């Protein structure tokens, strides 16, 4: 159950067996069925989760329309970071797109972890840095890449998204209509 | 010269005199005159800077048009974080909007700092977390607030922007045309 977590942590910082065991005692397993929410906009996000299995999406709701922010798969950490850090209401929803298994850590336990084993500050730093890298990369892509370039990048860099996420969700993530995505896919399949 | 830096650091983590002095040895003072660039898009950002005095702006350039991303004043840290962390070319420009005095830290010195005094991991964590908070706050405001709401928030939460930044730059930051900002300001002044 904890192999994937161990590999993921060890890419961020070397840990002794005792440190890893202590980390694990702060986690609670949780199962989500497909479409079940992890968080709703307006709630305060008081926990982050490691995805042991499955896939979740972030999205905004505006005037009744959903705008997908990001997809996360097994091996990643998720949470509505702005809300988690500030205690203000979340602006995004987080839902499971597949039956998913999570390992959940509460905000207070994370602060305890930093205080008791300062080495884990690096874990927190890397988590936050990865959020920055992901969100600035996405902003740049939305600003500067054409929809077709965005789709090609996704195929190249995140094949899991293409394989496991329904097309209408991918279109929303790319900032285009499903019809436009179908045209792009057809054009690429025809080799034009 | 280092009082403001000391106050800023102490809000993030308690430091001994020796730790602070060591931190300062890793900084290099740099002056920028008004409009002088700190970083150009396409370059790799290999340093971050504490603003001791002055004001700088981040902006994107697209099809010859500038889009302001953020303004930073004395007491803040700045850098093109995505580029700084990944070593990839920056997508934003950073320019001085006033004559400015910076204290600059190189990427390699920051990694050395983490390794030699792990306590500074918390400094790095807080820096990254503040970037996340700022960018998610801005995304939400652009998505959900009207231009007038964005301007009112700016007046309330960041009066320095209203006092020190030229109106056309504020309009670009709010995602509206300068004429629209003038109308909003007139409406507010008339008390409507």
PDB file of C-alpha atoms in Angstrom, chain B residues 29-142:
ATOM      1  CA  UNK B  29      23.452  44.402  -3.953  1.00  0.00           C
ATOM      2  CA  UNK B  30      22.284  45.579  -7.387  1.00  0.00           C
ATOM      3  CA  UNK B  31      20.774  48.873  -8.522  1.00  0.00           C
ATOM      4  CA  UNK B  32      18.310  49.133 -11.389  1.00  0.00           C
ATOM      5  CA  UNK B  33      17.284  52.434 -12.909  1.00  0.00           C
ATOM      6  CA  UNK B  34      13.659  53.010 -13.912  1.00  0.00           C
ATOM      7  CA  UNK B  35      12.670  50.774 -16.882  1.00  0.00           C
ATOM      8  CA  UNK B  36      15.855  48.707 -16.646  1.00  0.00           C
ATOM      9  CA  UNK B  37      15.216  44.970 -17.050  1.00  0.00           C
ATOM     10  CA  UNK B  38      15.930  42.450 -14.286  1.00  0.00           C
ATOM     11  CA  UNK B  39      15.108  39.562 -16.639  1.00  0.00           C
ATOM     12  CA  UNK B  40      13.983  39.098 -20.256  1.00  0.00           C
ATOM     13  CA  UNK B  41      11.716  36.327 -21.514  1.00  0.00           C
ATOM     14  CA  UNK B  42      13.807  33.631 -23.189  1.00  0.00           C
ATOM     15  CA  UNK B  43      16.647  33.976 -20.676  1.00  0.00           C
ATOM     16  CA  UNK B  44      17.046  31.509 -17.821  1.00  0.00           C
ATOM     17  CA  UNK B  45      16.335  33.091 -14.430  1.00  0.00           C
ATOM     18  CA  UNK B  46      19.321  32.084 -12.296  1.00  0.00           C
ATOM     19  CA  UNK B  47      18.677  34.419  -9.371  1.00  0.00           C
ATOM     20  CA  UNK B  48      16.019  35.770  -7.074  1.00  0.00           C
ATOM     21  CA  UNK B  49      16.068  39.196  -5.459  1.00  0.00           C
ATOM     22  CA  UNK B  50      14.835  40.911  -2.335  1.00  0.00           C
ATOM     23  CA  UNK B  51      13.571  44.417  -3.112  1.00  0.00           C
ATOM     24  CA  UNK B  52      15.146  46.809  -0.636  1.00  0.00           C
ATOM     25  CA  UNK B  53      13.663  49.823  -2.359  1.00  0.00           C
ATOM     26  CA  UNK B  54      11.628  50.436  -5.475  1.00  0.00           C
ATOM     27  CA  UNK B  55       9.082  48.637  -7.569  1.00  0.00           C
ATOM     28  CA  UNK B  56       9.207  46.107 -10.398  1.00  0.00           C
ATOM     29  CA  UNK B  57       6.664  44.554 -12.700  1.00  0.00           C
ATOM     30  CA  UNK B  58       6.288  41.149 -14.369  1.00  0.00           C
ATOM     31  CA  UNK B  59       4.799  41.102 -17.846  1.00  0.00           C
ATOM     32  CA  UNK B  60       4.167  38.820 -20.793  1.00  0.00           C
ATOM     33  CA  UNK B  61       4.674  39.991 -24.370  1.00  0.00           C
ATOM     34  CA  UNK B  62       2.248  38.529 -26.921  1.00  0.00           C
ATOM     35  CA  UNK B  63       1.966  39.698 -30.543  1.00  0.00           C
ATOM     36  CA  UNK B  64       3.697  42.937 -29.534  1.00  0.00           C
ATOM     37  CA  UNK B  65       1.283  43.642 -26.657  1.00  0.00           C
ATOM     38  CA  UNK B  66       2.318  43.697 -23.000  1.00  0.00           C
ATOM     39  CA  UNK B  67       0.204  41.969 -20.358  1.00  0.00           C
ATOM     40  CA  UNK B  68       1.140  42.840 -16.784  1.00  0.00           C
ATOM     41  CA  UNK B  69       1.309  39.850 -14.477  1.00  0.00           C
ATOM     42  CA  UNK B  70       2.196  41.400 -11.138  1.00  0.00           C
ATOM     43  CA  UNK B  71       3.806  44.378  -9.360  1.00  0.00           C
ATOM     44  CA  UNK B  72       6.284  43.983  -6.492  1.00  0.00           C
ATOM     45  CA  UNK B  73       7.457  46.581  -3.977  1.00  0.00           C
ATOM     46  CA  UNK B  74      10.155  46.919  -1.298  1.00  0.00           C
ATOM     47  CA  UNK B  75       9.994  44.080   1.217  1.00  0.00           C
ATOM     48  CA  UNK B  76       9.134  41.409  -1.389  1.00  0.00           C
ATOM     49  CA  UNK B  77      11.128  38.690  -3.111  1.00  0.00           C
ATOM     50  CA  UNK B  78      10.963  38.343  -6.859  1.00  0.00           C
ATOM     51  CA  UNK B  79      12.173  36.070  -9.631  1.00  0.00           C
ATOM     52  CA  UNK B  80      10.699  34.107 -12.512  1.00  0.00           C
ATOM     53  CA  UNK B  81      10.069  31.109 -10.343  1.00  0.00           C
ATOM     54  CA  UNK B  82       9.224  28.530 -13.018  1.00  0.00           C
ATOM     55  CA  UNK B  83      12.463  29.289 -14.844  1.00  0.00           C
ATOM     56  CA  UNK B  84      14.476  29.577 -11.614  1.00  0.00           C
ATOM     57  CA  UNK B  85      13.336  26.121 -10.462  1.00  0.00           C
ATOM     58  CA  UNK B  86      13.450  24.243 -13.768  1.00  0.00           C
ATOM     59  CA  UNK B  87      16.313  25.963 -15.594  1.00  0.00           C
ATOM     60  CA  UNK B  88      14.028  26.481 -18.605  1.00  0.00           C
ATOM     61  CA  UNK B  89      13.748  29.848 -20.397  1.00  0.00           C
ATOM     62  CA  UNK B  90      11.595  32.450 -18.662  1.00  0.00           C
ATOM     63  CA  UNK B  91       8.237  33.293 -20.219  1.00  0.00           C
ATOM     64  CA  UNK B  92       7.874  36.625 -18.411  1.00  0.00           C
ATOM     65  CA  UNK B  93       9.873  39.849 -18.447  1.00  0.00           C
ATOM     66  CA  UNK B  94      10.731  41.642 -15.200  1.00  0.00           C
ATOM     67  CA  UNK B  95      11.473  45.398 -15.342  1.00  0.00           C
ATOM     68  CA  UNK B  96      11.966  48.147 -12.782  1.00  0.00           C
ATOM     69  CA  UNK B  97       9.134  50.703 -12.716  1.00  0.00           C
ATOM     70  CA  UNK B  98      11.096  52.951 -10.360  1.00  0.00           C
ATOM     71  CA  UNK B  99      14.806  53.281  -9.541  1.00  0.00           C
ATOM     72  CA  UNK B 100      15.272  50.166  -7.395  1.00  0.00           C
ATOM     73  CA  UNK B 101      17.753  48.605  -5.014  1.00  0.00           C
ATOM     74  CA  UNK B 102      17.901  44.816  -4.890  1.00  0.00           C
ATOM     75  CA  UNK B 103      19.716  42.157  -2.900  1.00  0.00           C
ATOM     76  CA  UNK B 104      20.316  39.268  -5.259  1.00  0.00           C
ATOM     77  CA  UNK B 105      20.842  35.560  -4.483  1.00  0.00           C
ATOM     78  CA  UNK B 106      22.085  33.060  -7.073  1.00  0.00           C
ATOM     79  CA  UNK B 107      20.374  29.702  -7.556  1.00  0.00           C
ATOM     80  CA  UNK B 108      23.489  27.742  -6.561  1.00  0.00           C
ATOM     81  CA  UNK B 109      23.898  29.740  -3.363  1.00  0.00           C
ATOM     82  CA  UNK B 110      20.286  29.062  -2.472  1.00  0.00           C
ATOM     83  CA  UNK B 111      20.835  25.295  -2.833  1.00  0.00           C
ATOM     84  CA  UNK B 112      24.014  25.626  -0.739  1.00  0.00           C
ATOM     85  CA  UNK B 113      22.010  27.459   1.905  1.00  0.00           C
ATOM     86  CA  UNK B 114      19.450  24.614   2.073  1.00  0.00           C
ATOM     87  CA  UNK B 115      22.188  22.014   2.400  1.00  0.00           C
ATOM     88  CA  UNK B 116      24.295  23.882   4.956  1.00  0.00           C
ATOM     89  CA  UNK B 117      21.499  25.229   7.160  1.00  0.00           C
ATOM     90  CA  UNK B 118      18.415  23.009   6.588  1.00  0.00           C
ATOM     91  CA  UNK B 119      16.378  25.464   8.647  1.00  0.00           C
ATOM     92  CA  UNK B 120      16.294  27.663   5.544  1.00  0.00           C
ATOM     93  CA  UNK B 121      14.167  25.015   3.818  1.00  0.00           C
ATOM     94  CA  UNK B 122      11.296  26.765   5.594  1.00  0.00           C
ATOM     95  CA  UNK B 123      12.307  30.027   3.930  1.00  0.00           C
ATOM     96  CA  UNK B 124      12.205  28.294   0.524  1.00  0.00           C
ATOM     97  CA  UNK B 125       8.897  26.643   1.370  1.00  0.00           C
ATOM     98  CA  UNK B 126       7.301  29.937   2.391  1.00  0.00           C
ATOM     99  CA  UNK B 127       8.604  31.695  -0.729  1.00  0.00           C
ATOM    100  CA  UNK B 128       7.099  29.019  -2.977  1.00  0.00           C
ATOM    101  CA  UNK B 129       3.853  28.948  -0.985  1.00  0.00           C
ATOM    102  CA  UNK B 130       3.502  32.718  -1.339  1.00  0.00           C
ATOM    103  CA  UNK B 131       3.920  32.412  -5.101  1.00  0.00           C
ATOM    104  CA  UNK B 132       1.156  29.779  -5.170  1.00  0.00           C
ATOM    105  CA  UNK B 133      -1.157  31.903  -3.032  1.00  0.00           C
ATOM    106  CA  UNK B 134      -0.567  34.988  -5.178  1.00  0.00           C
ATOM    107  CA  UNK B 135      -1.039  33.277  -8.506  1.00  0.00           C
ATOM    108  CA  UNK B 136      -4.164  31.316  -7.515  1.00  0.00           C
ATOM    109  CA  UNK B 137      -5.682  34.458  -6.008  1.00  0.00           C
ATOM    110  CA  UNK B 138      -5.045  36.302  -9.248  1.00  0.00           C
ATOM    111  CA  UNK B 139      -6.457  33.518 -11.440  1.00  0.00           C
ATOM    112  CA  UNK B 140      -9.624  33.440  -9.334  1.00  0.00           C
ATOM    113  CA  UNK B 141     -10.013  37.195  -9.510  1.00  0.00           C
ATOM    114  CA  UNK B 142      -9.637  37.233 -13.303  1.00  0.00           C
TER     115      UNK B 142
END
